[in-house]
């Protein structure tokens, strides 16, 4: 549990403090309502969010969204750092150097071993891991099986795909129920 590391604890506390600001909290709520209005399915949904430029805005926005859904809405949320080039969420939650999604995809570990709880009791994070596999380095049937397991355990799955042009991104696009490009909070399709 990394929630006792001072920098991680401060980051997680800052998420909720920032969400209490009316403008930011309203923008995050509007983003979620827009995402949910696009749903035509029942059950757990997996949402991929990516950027067309290399930056960390997607990671920060997903952290806000995950915190809001867990703390305010009471949903069990899995936050997945699939941004294998930058690993922003992994760093913010103090999980650098540990196994994660990339290691799971290369069958070096099981996903339950590397999902970490956060101080928000209904929010967990799956870090990026230590490898950078290309989509061809793992079985095409692996991700759907993983996602099936995740959907049994969580109410919402949020995936930081990172850069739209990253080698691993197409594998994630195909598996998400919905994908969104985030230009800036309040401006997304």
PDB file of N, CA, C and O in Angstrom, residues 63-139:
ATOM      1  N   UNK A  63      -7.244  10.830 -13.178  1.00  0.00           N
ATOM      2  CA  UNK A  63      -7.096  10.735 -11.719  1.00  0.00           C
ATOM      3  C   UNK A  63      -8.232  11.487 -11.029  1.00  0.00           C
ATOM      4  O   UNK A  63      -8.820  10.978 -10.059  1.00  0.00           O
ATOM      5  N   UNK A  64      -8.564  12.683 -11.522  1.00  0.00           N
ATOM      6  CA  UNK A  64      -9.706  13.430 -10.972  1.00  0.00           C
ATOM      7  C   UNK A  64     -10.992  12.631 -11.132  1.00  0.00           C
ATOM      8  O   UNK A  64     -11.788  12.502 -10.205  1.00  0.00           O
ATOM      9  N   UNK A  65     -11.202  12.112 -12.328  1.00  0.00           N
ATOM     10  CA  UNK A  65     -12.426  11.374 -12.622  1.00  0.00           C
ATOM     11  C   UNK A  65     -12.546  10.132 -11.734  1.00  0.00           C
ATOM     12  O   UNK A  65     -13.606   9.864 -11.151  1.00  0.00           O
ATOM     13  N   UNK A  66     -11.469   9.388 -11.598  1.00  0.00           N
ATOM     14  CA  UNK A  66     -11.479   8.187 -10.758  1.00  0.00           C
ATOM     15  C   UNK A  66     -11.781   8.541  -9.298  1.00  0.00           C
ATOM     16  O   UNK A  66     -12.590   7.869  -8.639  1.00  0.00           O
ATOM     17  N   UNK A  67     -11.143   9.600  -8.802  1.00  0.00           N
ATOM     18  CA  UNK A  67     -11.375  10.016  -7.414  1.00  0.00           C
ATOM     19  C   UNK A  67     -12.823  10.440  -7.214  1.00  0.00           C
ATOM     20  O   UNK A  67     -13.452  10.075  -6.209  1.00  0.00           O
ATOM     21  N   UNK A  68     -13.380  11.183  -8.165  1.00  0.00           N
ATOM     22  CA  UNK A  68     -14.772  11.617  -8.049  1.00  0.00           C
ATOM     23  C   UNK A  68     -15.713  10.410  -8.037  1.00  0.00           C
ATOM     24  O   UNK A  68     -16.605  10.317  -7.200  1.00  0.00           O
ATOM     25  N   UNK A  69     -15.499   9.476  -8.947  1.00  0.00           N
ATOM     26  CA  UNK A  69     -16.386   8.319  -9.030  1.00  0.00           C
ATOM     27  C   UNK A  69     -16.301   7.447  -7.779  1.00  0.00           C
ATOM     28  O   UNK A  69     -17.308   6.911  -7.315  1.00  0.00           O
ATOM     29  N   UNK A  70     -15.103   7.314  -7.224  1.00  0.00           N
ATOM     30  CA  UNK A  70     -14.924   6.490  -6.027  1.00  0.00           C
ATOM     31  C   UNK A  70     -15.458   7.186  -4.780  1.00  0.00           C
ATOM     32  O   UNK A  70     -16.242   6.606  -4.021  1.00  0.00           O
ATOM     33  N   UNK A  71     -15.053   8.419  -4.557  1.00  0.00           N
ATOM     34  CA  UNK A  71     -15.384   9.107  -3.315  1.00  0.00           C
ATOM     35  C   UNK A  71     -16.779   9.706  -3.313  1.00  0.00           C
ATOM     36  O   UNK A  71     -17.477   9.632  -2.317  1.00  0.00           O
ATOM     37  N   UNK A  72     -17.176  10.318  -4.403  1.00  0.00           N
ATOM     38  CA  UNK A  72     -18.457  11.022  -4.435  1.00  0.00           C
ATOM     39  C   UNK A  72     -19.587  10.087  -4.849  1.00  0.00           C
ATOM     40  O   UNK A  72     -20.645  10.064  -4.237  1.00  0.00           O
ATOM     41  N   UNK A  73     -19.351   9.290  -5.901  1.00  0.00           N
ATOM     42  CA  UNK A  73     -20.407   8.432  -6.437  1.00  0.00           C
ATOM     43  C   UNK A  73     -20.414   7.033  -5.825  1.00  0.00           C
ATOM     44  O   UNK A  73     -21.341   6.264  -6.038  1.00  0.00           O
ATOM     45  N   UNK A  74     -19.363   6.675  -5.089  1.00  0.00           N
ATOM     46  CA  UNK A  74     -19.305   5.390  -4.417  1.00  0.00           C
ATOM     47  C   UNK A  74     -19.115   4.190  -5.332  1.00  0.00           C
ATOM     48  O   UNK A  74     -19.462   3.064  -4.976  1.00  0.00           O
ATOM     49  N   UNK A  75     -18.541   4.415  -6.506  1.00  0.00           N
ATOM     50  CA  UNK A  75     -18.301   3.326  -7.450  1.00  0.00           C
ATOM     51  C   UNK A  75     -16.927   2.714  -7.215  1.00  0.00           C
ATOM     52  O   UNK A  75     -15.987   3.410  -6.828  1.00  0.00           O
ATOM     53  N   UNK A  76     -16.798   1.410  -7.473  1.00  0.00           N
ATOM     54  CA  UNK A  76     -15.489   0.749  -7.422  1.00  0.00           C
ATOM     55  C   UNK A  76     -14.810   0.995  -8.765  1.00  0.00           C
ATOM     56  O   UNK A  76     -15.322   0.577  -9.808  1.00  0.00           O
ATOM     57  N   UNK A  77     -13.677   1.688  -8.728  1.00  0.00           N
ATOM     58  CA  UNK A  77     -13.007   2.146  -9.937  1.00  0.00           C
ATOM     59  C   UNK A  77     -11.622   1.514 -10.067  1.00  0.00           C
ATOM     60  O   UNK A  77     -10.857   1.484  -9.100  1.00  0.00           O
ATOM     61  N   UNK A  78     -11.334   1.031 -11.277  1.00  0.00           N
ATOM     62  CA  UNK A  78      -9.980   0.598 -11.612  1.00  0.00           C
ATOM     63  C   UNK A  78      -9.403   1.614 -12.573  1.00  0.00           C
ATOM     64  O   UNK A  78      -9.976   1.874 -13.633  1.00  0.00           O
ATOM     65  N   UNK A  79      -8.291   2.215 -12.190  1.00  0.00           N
ATOM     66  CA  UNK A  79      -7.565   3.171 -13.009  1.00  0.00           C
ATOM     67  C   UNK A  79      -6.361   2.440 -13.586  1.00  0.00           C
ATOM     68  O   UNK A  79      -5.526   1.943 -12.837  1.00  0.00           O
ATOM     69  N   UNK A  80      -6.312   2.325 -14.930  1.00  0.00           N
ATOM     70  CA  UNK A  80      -5.274   1.555 -15.604  1.00  0.00           C
ATOM     71  C   UNK A  80      -4.308   2.507 -16.302  1.00  0.00           C
ATOM     72  O   UNK A  80      -4.715   3.313 -17.130  1.00  0.00           O
ATOM     73  N   UNK A  81      -3.024   2.398 -15.967  1.00  0.00           N
ATOM     74  CA  UNK A  81      -1.997   3.190 -16.653  1.00  0.00           C
ATOM     75  C   UNK A  81      -1.475   2.371 -17.831  1.00  0.00           C
ATOM     76  O   UNK A  81      -0.563   1.565 -17.693  1.00  0.00           O
ATOM     77  N   UNK A  82      -2.101   2.583 -19.005  1.00  0.00           N
ATOM     78  CA  UNK A  82      -1.662   1.909 -20.228  1.00  0.00           C
ATOM     79  C   UNK A  82      -0.784   2.833 -21.071  1.00  0.00           C
ATOM     80  O   UNK A  82      -0.474   2.531 -22.216  1.00  0.00           O
ATOM     81  N   UNK A  83      -0.367   3.946 -20.475  1.00  0.00           N
ATOM     82  CA  UNK A  83       0.536   4.883 -21.132  1.00  0.00           C
ATOM     83  C   UNK A  83       1.960   4.383 -20.878  1.00  0.00           C
ATOM     84  O   UNK A  83       2.680   4.891 -20.024  1.00  0.00           O
ATOM     85  N   UNK A  84       2.330   3.348 -21.620  1.00  0.00           N
ATOM     86  CA  UNK A  84       3.591   2.652 -21.345  1.00  0.00           C
ATOM     87  C   UNK A  84       4.827   3.472 -21.707  1.00  0.00           C
ATOM     88  O   UNK A  84       5.930   3.133 -21.272  1.00  0.00           O
ATOM     89  N   UNK A  85       4.656   4.543 -22.470  1.00  0.00           N
ATOM     90  CA  UNK A  85       5.805   5.400 -22.798  1.00  0.00           C
ATOM     91  C   UNK A  85       6.109   6.404 -21.694  1.00  0.00           C
ATOM     92  O   UNK A  85       7.270   6.688 -21.426  1.00  0.00           O
ATOM     93  N   UNK A  86       5.079   6.942 -21.047  1.00  0.00           N
ATOM     94  CA  UNK A  86       5.299   8.000 -20.057  1.00  0.00           C
ATOM     95  C   UNK A  86       5.057   7.569 -18.615  1.00  0.00           C
ATOM     96  O   UNK A  86       5.639   8.117 -17.706  1.00  0.00           O
ATOM     97  N   UNK A  87       4.108   6.667 -18.381  1.00  0.00           N
ATOM     98  CA  UNK A  87       3.818   6.123 -17.044  1.00  0.00           C
ATOM     99  C   UNK A  87       3.528   7.204 -15.996  1.00  0.00           C
ATOM    100  O   UNK A  87       3.995   7.138 -14.853  1.00  0.00           O
ATOM    101  N   UNK A  88       2.746   8.211 -16.365  1.00  0.00           N
ATOM    102  CA  UNK A  88       2.480   9.344 -15.481  1.00  0.00           C
ATOM    103  C   UNK A  88       1.705   8.916 -14.234  1.00  0.00           C
ATOM    104  O   UNK A  88       2.074   9.272 -13.112  1.00  0.00           O
ATOM    105  N   UNK A  89       0.620   8.164 -14.411  1.00  0.00           N
ATOM    106  CA  UNK A  89      -0.166   7.731 -13.245  1.00  0.00           C
ATOM    107  C   UNK A  89       0.662   6.847 -12.322  1.00  0.00           C
ATOM    108  O   UNK A  89       0.563   6.960 -11.099  1.00  0.00           O
ATOM    109  N   UNK A  90       1.449   5.981 -12.908  1.00  0.00           N
ATOM    110  CA  UNK A  90       2.311   5.104 -12.114  1.00  0.00           C
ATOM    111  C   UNK A  90       3.216   5.945 -11.212  1.00  0.00           C
ATOM    112  O   UNK A  90       3.346   5.661 -10.013  1.00  0.00           O
ATOM    113  N   UNK A  91       3.810   6.991 -11.765  1.00  0.00           N
ATOM    114  CA  UNK A  91       4.689   7.866 -10.979  1.00  0.00           C
ATOM    115  C   UNK A  91       3.912   8.640  -9.918  1.00  0.00           C
ATOM    116  O   UNK A  91       4.347   8.723  -8.760  1.00  0.00           O
ATOM    117  N   UNK A  92       2.761   9.197 -10.279  1.00  0.00           N
ATOM    118  CA  UNK A  92       1.980   9.993  -9.328  1.00  0.00           C
ATOM    119  C   UNK A  92       1.531   9.174  -8.127  1.00  0.00           C
ATOM    120  O   UNK A  92       1.382   9.700  -7.032  1.00  0.00           O
ATOM    121  N   UNK A  93       1.292   7.881  -8.343  1.00  0.00           N
ATOM    122  CA  UNK A  93       0.869   7.026  -7.241  1.00  0.00           C
ATOM    123  C   UNK A  93       2.048   6.297  -6.596  1.00  0.00           C
ATOM    124  O   UNK A  93       1.864   5.384  -5.793  1.00  0.00           O
ATOM    125  N   UNK A  94       3.280   6.692  -6.942  1.00  0.00           N
ATOM    126  CA  UNK A  94       4.475   6.161  -6.286  1.00  0.00           C
ATOM    127  C   UNK A  94       4.749   4.694  -6.580  1.00  0.00           C
ATOM    128  O   UNK A  94       5.278   3.981  -5.724  1.00  0.00           O
ATOM    129  N   UNK A  95       4.437   4.238  -7.787  1.00  0.00           N
ATOM    130  CA  UNK A  95       4.566   2.815  -8.117  1.00  0.00           C
ATOM    131  C   UNK A  95       5.623   2.535  -9.177  1.00  0.00           C
ATOM    132  O   UNK A  95       5.622   1.464  -9.794  1.00  0.00           O
ATOM    133  N   UNK A  96       6.555   3.460  -9.378  1.00  0.00           N
ATOM    134  CA  UNK A  96       7.613   3.255 -10.361  1.00  0.00           C
ATOM    135  C   UNK A  96       8.453   2.042  -9.992  1.00  0.00           C
ATOM    136  O   UNK A  96       8.675   1.757  -8.826  1.00  0.00           O
ATOM    137  N   UNK A  97       8.906   1.342 -11.017  1.00  0.00           N
ATOM    138  CA  UNK A  97       9.811   0.211 -10.811  1.00  0.00           C
ATOM    139  C   UNK A  97       9.120  -1.089 -10.438  1.00  0.00           C
ATOM    140  O   UNK A  97       9.777  -2.120 -10.317  1.00  0.00           O
ATOM    141  N   UNK A  98       7.805  -1.047 -10.259  1.00  0.00           N
ATOM    142  CA  UNK A  98       7.083  -2.262  -9.910  1.00  0.00           C
ATOM    143  C   UNK A  98       6.360  -2.852 -11.111  1.00  0.00           C
ATOM    144  O   UNK A  98       6.186  -2.205 -12.139  1.00  0.00           O
ATOM    145  N   UNK A  99       5.964  -4.088 -10.965  1.00  0.00           N
ATOM    146  CA  UNK A  99       5.255  -4.775 -12.044  1.00  0.00           C
ATOM    147  C   UNK A  99       3.885  -4.139 -12.259  1.00  0.00           C
ATOM    148  O   UNK A  99       3.320  -3.530 -11.362  1.00  0.00           O
ATOM    149  N   UNK A 100       3.372  -4.332 -13.488  1.00  0.00           N
ATOM    150  CA  UNK A 100       2.078  -3.762 -13.826  1.00  0.00           C
ATOM    151  C   UNK A 100       1.563  -4.320 -15.136  1.00  0.00           C
ATOM    152  O   UNK A 100       1.866  -5.458 -15.507  1.00  0.00           O
ATOM    153  N   UNK A 101       0.806  -3.499 -15.864  1.00  0.00           N
ATOM    154  CA  UNK A 101       0.140  -3.917 -17.087  1.00  0.00           C
ATOM    155  C   UNK A 101       1.092  -4.542 -18.101  1.00  0.00           C
ATOM    156  O   UNK A 101       0.799  -5.597 -18.664  1.00  0.00           O
ATOM    157  N   UNK A 102       2.228  -3.923 -18.342  1.00  0.00           N
ATOM    158  CA  UNK A 102       3.158  -4.466 -19.333  1.00  0.00           C
ATOM    159  C   UNK A 102       3.660  -5.853 -18.932  1.00  0.00           C
ATOM    160  O   UNK A 102       3.798  -6.734 -19.779  1.00  0.00           O
ATOM    161  N   UNK A 103       3.887  -6.049 -17.657  1.00  0.00           N
ATOM    162  CA  UNK A 103       4.349  -7.359 -17.177  1.00  0.00           C
ATOM    163  C   UNK A 103       3.246  -8.412 -17.275  1.00  0.00           C
ATOM    164  O   UNK A 103       3.512  -9.570 -17.574  1.00  0.00           O
ATOM    165  N   UNK A 104       2.015  -7.983 -17.032  1.00  0.00           N
ATOM    166  CA  UNK A 104       0.874  -8.887 -17.186  1.00  0.00           C
ATOM    167  C   UNK A 104       0.769  -9.334 -18.644  1.00  0.00           C
ATOM    168  O   UNK A 104       0.594 -10.514 -18.929  1.00  0.00           O
ATOM    169  N   UNK A 105       0.887  -8.373 -19.566  1.00  0.00           N
ATOM    170  CA  UNK A 105       0.777  -8.680 -20.999  1.00  0.00           C
ATOM    171  C   UNK A 105       1.880  -9.621 -21.476  1.00  0.00           C
ATOM    172  O   UNK A 105       1.686 -10.371 -22.431  1.00  0.00           O
ATOM    173  N   UNK A 106       3.012  -9.593 -20.817  1.00  0.00           N
ATOM    174  CA  UNK A 106       4.106 -10.501 -21.160  1.00  0.00           C
ATOM    175  C   UNK A 106       4.082 -11.767 -20.299  1.00  0.00           C
ATOM    176  O   UNK A 106       5.022 -12.548 -20.316  1.00  0.00           O
ATOM    177  N   UNK A 107       2.985 -11.931 -19.560  1.00  0.00           N
ATOM    178  CA  UNK A 107       2.747 -13.104 -18.716  1.00  0.00           C
ATOM    179  C   UNK A 107       3.830 -13.313 -17.662  1.00  0.00           C
ATOM    180  O   UNK A 107       4.192 -14.438 -17.319  1.00  0.00           O
ATOM    181  N   UNK A 108       4.342 -12.206 -17.114  1.00  0.00           N
ATOM    182  CA  UNK A 108       5.330 -12.266 -16.043  1.00  0.00           C
ATOM    183  C   UNK A 108       4.682 -12.265 -14.661  1.00  0.00           C
ATOM    184  O   UNK A 108       5.349 -12.530 -13.667  1.00  0.00           O
ATOM    185  N   UNK A 109       3.382 -11.920 -14.588  1.00  0.00           N
ATOM    186  CA  UNK A 109       2.666 -11.888 -13.318  1.00  0.00           C
ATOM    187  C   UNK A 109       1.167 -11.905 -13.592  1.00  0.00           C
ATOM    188  O   UNK A 109       0.739 -11.744 -14.730  1.00  0.00           O
ATOM    189  N   UNK A 110       0.399 -12.082 -12.539  1.00  0.00           N
ATOM    190  CA  UNK A 110      -1.053 -12.079 -12.629  1.00  0.00           C
ATOM    191  C   UNK A 110      -1.557 -10.697 -12.228  1.00  0.00           C
ATOM    192  O   UNK A 110      -0.964 -10.054 -11.350  1.00  0.00           O
ATOM    193  N   UNK A 111      -2.656 -10.242 -12.802  1.00  0.00           N
ATOM    194  CA  UNK A 111      -3.114  -8.878 -12.556  1.00  0.00           C
ATOM    195  C   UNK A 111      -3.471  -8.629 -11.089  1.00  0.00           C
ATOM    196  O   UNK A 111      -3.236  -7.541 -10.578  1.00  0.00           O
ATOM    197  N   UNK A 112      -4.029  -9.624 -10.399  1.00  0.00           N
ATOM    198  CA  UNK A 112      -4.407  -9.422  -8.996  1.00  0.00           C
ATOM    199  C   UNK A 112      -3.199  -9.118  -8.119  1.00  0.00           C
ATOM    200  O   UNK A 112      -3.341  -8.479  -7.079  1.00  0.00           O
ATOM    201  N   UNK A 113      -2.026  -9.575  -8.530  1.00  0.00           N
ATOM    202  CA  UNK A 113      -0.806  -9.352  -7.757  1.00  0.00           C
ATOM    203  C   UNK A 113      -0.306  -7.917  -7.840  1.00  0.00           C
ATOM    204  O   UNK A 113       0.459  -7.481  -6.982  1.00  0.00           O
ATOM    205  N   UNK A 114      -0.695  -7.199  -8.882  1.00  0.00           N
ATOM    206  CA  UNK A 114      -0.090  -5.884  -9.112  1.00  0.00           C
ATOM    207  C   UNK A 114      -1.084  -4.721  -9.094  1.00  0.00           C
ATOM    208  O   UNK A 114      -0.693  -3.581  -9.302  1.00  0.00           O
ATOM    209  N   UNK A 115      -2.364  -4.992  -8.824  1.00  0.00           N
ATOM    210  CA  UNK A 115      -3.334  -3.914  -8.637  1.00  0.00           C
ATOM    211  C   UNK A 115      -3.152  -3.378  -7.226  1.00  0.00           C
ATOM    212  O   UNK A 115      -3.071  -4.147  -6.266  1.00  0.00           O
ATOM    213  N   UNK A 116      -3.068  -2.058  -7.091  1.00  0.00           N
ATOM    214  CA  UNK A 116      -2.807  -1.431  -5.798  1.00  0.00           C
ATOM    215  C   UNK A 116      -3.998  -0.619  -5.320  1.00  0.00           C
ATOM    216  O   UNK A 116      -4.566   0.150  -6.092  1.00  0.00           O
ATOM    217  N   UNK A 117      -4.343  -0.753  -4.053  1.00  0.00           N
ATOM    218  CA  UNK A 117      -5.380   0.124  -3.497  1.00  0.00           C
ATOM    219  C   UNK A 117      -4.820   1.533  -3.339  1.00  0.00           C
ATOM    220  O   UNK A 117      -3.601   1.721  -3.284  1.00  0.00           O
ATOM    221  N   UNK A 118      -5.703   2.483  -3.299  1.00  0.00           N
ATOM    222  CA  UNK A 118      -5.298   3.861  -3.020  1.00  0.00           C
ATOM    223  C   UNK A 118      -5.910   4.257  -1.681  1.00  0.00           C
ATOM    224  O   UNK A 118      -6.623   3.469  -1.068  1.00  0.00           O
ATOM    225  N   UNK A 119      -5.686   5.478  -1.252  1.00  0.00           N
ATOM    226  CA  UNK A 119      -6.297   5.925  -0.007  1.00  0.00           C
ATOM    227  C   UNK A 119      -7.794   6.157  -0.188  1.00  0.00           C
ATOM    228  O   UNK A 119      -8.528   6.239   0.792  1.00  0.00           O
ATOM    229  N   UNK A 120      -8.254   6.267  -1.431  1.00  0.00           N
ATOM    230  CA  UNK A 120      -9.689   6.331  -1.722  1.00  0.00           C
ATOM    231  C   UNK A 120     -10.161   4.884  -1.751  1.00  0.00           C
ATOM    232  O   UNK A 120      -9.841   4.147  -2.678  1.00  0.00           O
ATOM    233  N   UNK A 121     -10.889   4.453  -0.737  1.00  0.00           N
ATOM    234  CA  UNK A 121     -11.102   3.027  -0.520  1.00  0.00           C
ATOM    235  C   UNK A 121     -11.775   2.286  -1.667  1.00  0.00           C
ATOM    236  O   UNK A 121     -11.676   1.080  -1.755  1.00  0.00           O
ATOM    237  N   UNK A 122     -12.423   2.961  -2.570  1.00  0.00           N
ATOM    238  CA  UNK A 122     -13.067   2.271  -3.685  1.00  0.00           C
ATOM    239  C   UNK A 122     -12.313   2.468  -5.004  1.00  0.00           C
ATOM    240  O   UNK A 122     -12.829   2.172  -6.066  1.00  0.00           O
ATOM    241  N   UNK A 123     -11.075   2.948  -4.925  1.00  0.00           N
ATOM    242  CA  UNK A 123     -10.289   3.204  -6.126  1.00  0.00           C
ATOM    243  C   UNK A 123      -8.988   2.413  -6.070  1.00  0.00           C
ATOM    244  O   UNK A 123      -8.266   2.461  -5.085  1.00  0.00           O
ATOM    245  N   UNK A 124      -8.714   1.686  -7.156  1.00  0.00           N
ATOM    246  CA  UNK A 124      -7.460   0.939  -7.281  1.00  0.00           C
ATOM    247  C   UNK A 124      -6.751   1.386  -8.558  1.00  0.00           C
ATOM    248  O   UNK A 124      -7.383   1.891  -9.485  1.00  0.00           O
ATOM    249  N   UNK A 125      -5.449   1.172  -8.579  1.00  0.00           N
ATOM    250  CA  UNK A 125      -4.673   1.513  -9.771  1.00  0.00           C
ATOM    251  C   UNK A 125      -3.869   0.296 -10.222  1.00  0.00           C
ATOM    252  O   UNK A 125      -3.305  -0.432  -9.396  1.00  0.00           O
ATOM    253  N   UNK A 126      -3.848   0.114 -11.524  1.00  0.00           N
ATOM    254  CA  UNK A 126      -2.978  -0.874 -12.148  1.00  0.00           C
ATOM    255  C   UNK A 126      -1.868  -0.084 -12.822  1.00  0.00           C
ATOM    256  O   UNK A 126      -2.107   0.608 -13.811  1.00  0.00           O
ATOM    257  N   UNK A 127      -0.646  -0.129 -12.271  1.00  0.00           N
ATOM    258  CA  UNK A 127       0.453   0.648 -12.848  1.00  0.00           C
ATOM    259  C   UNK A 127       0.870   0.117 -14.221  1.00  0.00           C
ATOM    260  O   UNK A 127       0.484  -0.983 -14.621  1.00  0.00           O
ATOM    261  N   UNK A 128       1.680   0.899 -14.903  1.00  0.00           N
ATOM    262  CA  UNK A 128       2.132   0.552 -16.259  1.00  0.00           C
ATOM    263  C   UNK A 128       3.056  -0.655 -16.264  1.00  0.00           C
ATOM    264  O   UNK A 128       3.047  -1.444 -17.204  1.00  0.00           O
ATOM    265  N   UNK A 129       3.878  -0.808 -15.255  1.00  0.00           N
ATOM    266  CA  UNK A 129       4.820  -1.924 -15.212  1.00  0.00           C
ATOM    267  C   UNK A 129       6.205  -1.506 -15.676  1.00  0.00           C
ATOM    268  O   UNK A 129       6.501  -0.336 -15.869  1.00  0.00           O
ATOM    269  N   UNK A 130       7.051  -2.506 -15.877  1.00  0.00           N
ATOM    270  CA  UNK A 130       8.465  -2.243 -16.144  1.00  0.00           C
ATOM    271  C   UNK A 130       8.890  -2.479 -17.581  1.00  0.00           C
ATOM    272  O   UNK A 130      10.032  -2.200 -17.930  1.00  0.00           O
ATOM    273  N   UNK A 131       8.009  -3.003 -18.421  1.00  0.00           N
ATOM    274  CA  UNK A 131       8.350  -3.321 -19.808  1.00  0.00           C
ATOM    275  C   UNK A 131       7.608  -2.384 -20.760  1.00  0.00           C
ATOM    276  O   UNK A 131       6.695  -1.687 -20.354  1.00  0.00           O
ATOM    277  N   UNK A 132       7.985  -2.425 -22.030  1.00  0.00           N
ATOM    278  CA  UNK A 132       7.258  -1.700 -23.066  1.00  0.00           C
ATOM    279  C   UNK A 132       7.024  -2.648 -24.235  1.00  0.00           C
ATOM    280  O   UNK A 132       7.707  -2.581 -25.252  1.00  0.00           O
ATOM    281  N   UNK A 133       6.052  -3.560 -24.079  1.00  0.00           N
ATOM    282  CA  UNK A 133       5.823  -4.527 -25.154  1.00  0.00           C
ATOM    283  C   UNK A 133       5.087  -3.883 -26.323  1.00  0.00           C
ATOM    284  O   UNK A 133       4.289  -2.974 -26.143  1.00  0.00           O
ATOM    285  N   UNK A 134       5.368  -4.350 -27.503  1.00  0.00           N
ATOM    286  CA  UNK A 134       4.568  -3.932 -28.648  1.00  0.00           C
ATOM    287  C   UNK A 134       3.327  -4.811 -28.650  1.00  0.00           C
ATOM    288  O   UNK A 134       3.281  -5.848 -27.989  1.00  0.00           O
ATOM    289  N   UNK A 135       2.322  -4.418 -29.405  1.00  0.00           N
ATOM    290  CA  UNK A 135       1.077  -5.185 -29.436  1.00  0.00           C
ATOM    291  C   UNK A 135       1.321  -6.617 -29.892  1.00  0.00           C
ATOM    292  O   UNK A 135       0.610  -7.530 -29.486  1.00  0.00           O
ATOM    293  N   UNK A 136       2.307  -6.861 -30.718  1.00  0.00           N
ATOM    294  CA  UNK A 136       2.572  -8.200 -31.224  1.00  0.00           C
ATOM    295  C   UNK A 136       3.274  -9.127 -30.252  1.00  0.00           C
ATOM    296  O   UNK A 136       3.430 -10.308 -30.530  1.00  0.00           O
ATOM    297  N   UNK A 137       3.707  -8.606 -29.108  1.00  0.00           N
ATOM    298  CA  UNK A 137       4.457  -9.429 -28.157  1.00  0.00           C
ATOM    299  C   UNK A 137       3.585 -10.203 -27.177  1.00  0.00           C
ATOM    300  O   UNK A 137       4.094 -10.903 -26.330  1.00  0.00           O
ATOM    301  N   UNK A 138       2.273 -10.055 -27.269  1.00  0.00           N
ATOM    302  CA  UNK A 138       1.417 -10.811 -26.367  1.00  0.00           C
ATOM    303  C   UNK A 138       0.225 -11.354 -27.138  1.00  0.00           C
ATOM    304  O   UNK A 138      -0.112 -10.889 -28.208  1.00  0.00           O
ATOM    305  N   UNK A 139      -0.393 -12.353 -26.577  1.00  0.00           N
ATOM    306  CA  UNK A 139      -1.518 -13.026 -27.205  1.00  0.00           C
ATOM    307  C   UNK A 139      -2.696 -12.077 -27.370  1.00  0.00           C
ATOM    308  O   UNK A 139      -3.040 -11.334 -26.455  1.00  0.00           O
TER     309      UNK A 139
END
